[in-house]
C-alpha cells in the first residue's frame, strides 16, 4: 500500500523542481542536480494558474476559491508545526466539522 497510516505516523514530502530527476547515490551519500534558482521558476505552472485565477476573480468571472476557513486551517497547522519543533514531539490536531471548508469531507 502506498498510503500513509496515521496510526503509525509518517511523512509526506514534496520535492522542489529540478532541471532533471537524476540522483547519484554512493556510499558517501546522494547528489542531485540543484533545484531551480527561484521560487517562480520552480513553480511556473502554479504561478500561471494563480495569476489566471486572480484575473478571473477581479474581473468577476469567478469567486475567490479561498475562504477564511482555509486561512484558519493553515494557521492551525503552522502553529502545531511550530509547537512540535519547539517541544520536539508530535502535535496531534483535531478538527471540528465547522472548521473544515465545504467540499473537503
Short mmCIF file of C-alpha atoms in Angstrom, two decimals:
data_model
loop_
_atom_site.label_atom_id
_atom_site.label_comp_id
_atom_site.label_asym_id
_atom_site.label_seq_id
_atom_site.Cartn_x
_atom_site.Cartn_y
_atom_site.Cartn_z
CA UNK A 1 0.00 0.00 0.00
CA UNK A 2 1.32 3.45 -0.86
CA UNK A 3 -0.84 5.33 1.65
CA UNK A 4 0.29 6.72 4.98
CA UNK A 5 -1.29 5.13 8.00
CA UNK A 6 -1.84 7.86 10.59
CA UNK A 7 -1.76 5.27 13.38
CA UNK A 8 1.92 4.59 12.72
CA UNK A 9 2.94 8.11 11.81
CA UNK A 10 4.66 9.11 8.63
CA UNK A 11 5.63 12.00 6.46
CA UNK A 12 4.74 13.34 3.07
CA UNK A 13 7.48 15.09 1.16
CA UNK A 14 7.18 17.33 -1.88
CA UNK A 15 10.44 17.90 -3.69
CA UNK A 16 11.38 21.19 -5.36
CA UNK A 17 11.51 21.17 -9.14
CA UNK A 18 14.84 20.43 -10.78
CA UNK A 19 16.03 20.53 -14.39
CA UNK A 20 16.12 16.72 -14.28
CA UNK A 21 15.47 13.98 -11.73
CA UNK A 22 18.87 12.27 -11.81
CA UNK A 23 20.29 11.34 -8.40
CA UNK A 24 23.73 9.79 -7.85
CA UNK A 25 23.84 7.60 -4.74
CA UNK A 26 27.16 6.33 -3.43
CA UNK A 27 28.41 5.01 -0.11
CA UNK A 28 29.13 8.64 0.80
CA UNK A 29 25.57 9.82 0.18
CA UNK A 30 23.46 11.18 -2.61
CA UNK A 31 23.88 14.04 -5.05
CA UNK A 32 21.21 15.60 -7.21
CA UNK A 33 21.06 18.38 -9.75
CA UNK A 34 20.44 21.70 -7.92
CA UNK A 35 16.87 22.95 -7.71
CA UNK A 36 15.73 25.74 -9.99
CA UNK A 37 17.10 29.08 -8.72
CA UNK A 38 13.92 30.99 -7.92
CA UNK A 39 10.54 30.12 -6.50
CA UNK A 40 8.71 31.32 -9.65
CA UNK A 41 10.95 29.17 -11.86
CA UNK A 42 10.38 26.11 -9.66
CA UNK A 43 6.61 26.56 -9.68
CA UNK A 44 5.96 28.21 -13.04
CA UNK A 45 2.65 26.39 -13.63
CA UNK A 46 1.40 27.29 -10.16
CA UNK A 47 2.19 30.96 -10.67
CA UNK A 48 0.41 30.97 -14.04
CA UNK A 49 -2.67 29.31 -12.52
CA UNK A 50 -2.61 31.79 -9.61
CA UNK A 51 -2.47 34.76 -11.97
CA UNK A 52 -5.28 33.33 -14.13
CA UNK A 53 -7.43 32.87 -11.03
CA UNK A 54 -6.65 36.42 -9.81
CA UNK A 55 -7.67 37.91 -13.15
CA UNK A 56 -10.88 35.84 -13.18
CA UNK A 57 -11.77 36.96 -9.63
CA UNK A 58 -11.10 40.68 -10.14
CA UNK A 59 -12.96 40.65 -13.46
CA UNK A 60 -15.98 38.98 -11.85
CA UNK A 61 -15.75 35.72 -13.80
CA UNK A 62 -15.15 33.60 -10.69
CA UNK A 63 -15.49 33.87 -6.93
CA UNK A 64 -12.41 33.67 -4.75
CA UNK A 65 -11.78 29.93 -4.15
CA UNK A 66 -10.17 30.52 -0.73
CA UNK A 67 -12.26 31.25 2.37
CA UNK A 68 -11.45 32.27 5.92
CA UNK A 69 -11.67 28.58 6.82
CA UNK A 70 -8.74 27.80 4.53
CA UNK A 71 -6.67 30.56 6.14
CA UNK A 72 -7.62 29.43 9.64
CA UNK A 73 -6.62 25.84 8.82
CA UNK A 74 -3.21 26.96 7.55
CA UNK A 75 -2.64 28.95 10.76
CA UNK A 76 -3.69 25.99 12.91
CA UNK A 77 -1.29 23.67 11.08
CA UNK A 78 1.59 26.20 11.23
CA UNK A 79 1.04 26.72 14.97
CA UNK A 80 1.12 22.96 15.53
CA UNK A 81 4.32 22.63 13.47
CA UNK A 82 5.97 25.40 15.50
CA UNK A 83 4.89 23.77 18.78
CA UNK A 84 6.18 20.39 17.60
CA UNK A 85 9.56 21.88 16.66
CA UNK A 86 9.80 23.77 19.94
CA UNK A 87 8.85 20.77 22.11
CA UNK A 88 10.47 18.07 19.98
CA UNK A 89 7.31 15.96 19.94
CA UNK A 90 4.40 15.29 17.61
CA UNK A 91 1.36 17.52 17.95
CA UNK A 92 -1.98 15.89 17.22
CA UNK A 93 -4.59 18.06 15.55
CA UNK A 94 -8.31 17.60 15.84
CA UNK A 95 -10.83 19.31 13.63
CA UNK A 96 -14.38 20.31 14.38
CA UNK A 97 -16.66 19.96 11.37
CA UNK A 98 -17.27 23.73 11.47
CA UNK A 99 -13.53 24.34 10.85
CA UNK A 100 -13.43 22.39 7.58
CA UNK A 101 -14.25 24.19 4.32
CA UNK A 102 -17.09 22.82 2.23
CA UNK A 103 -16.15 20.08 -0.18
CA UNK A 104 -13.30 18.55 1.85
CA UNK A 105 -15.27 15.78 3.60
#
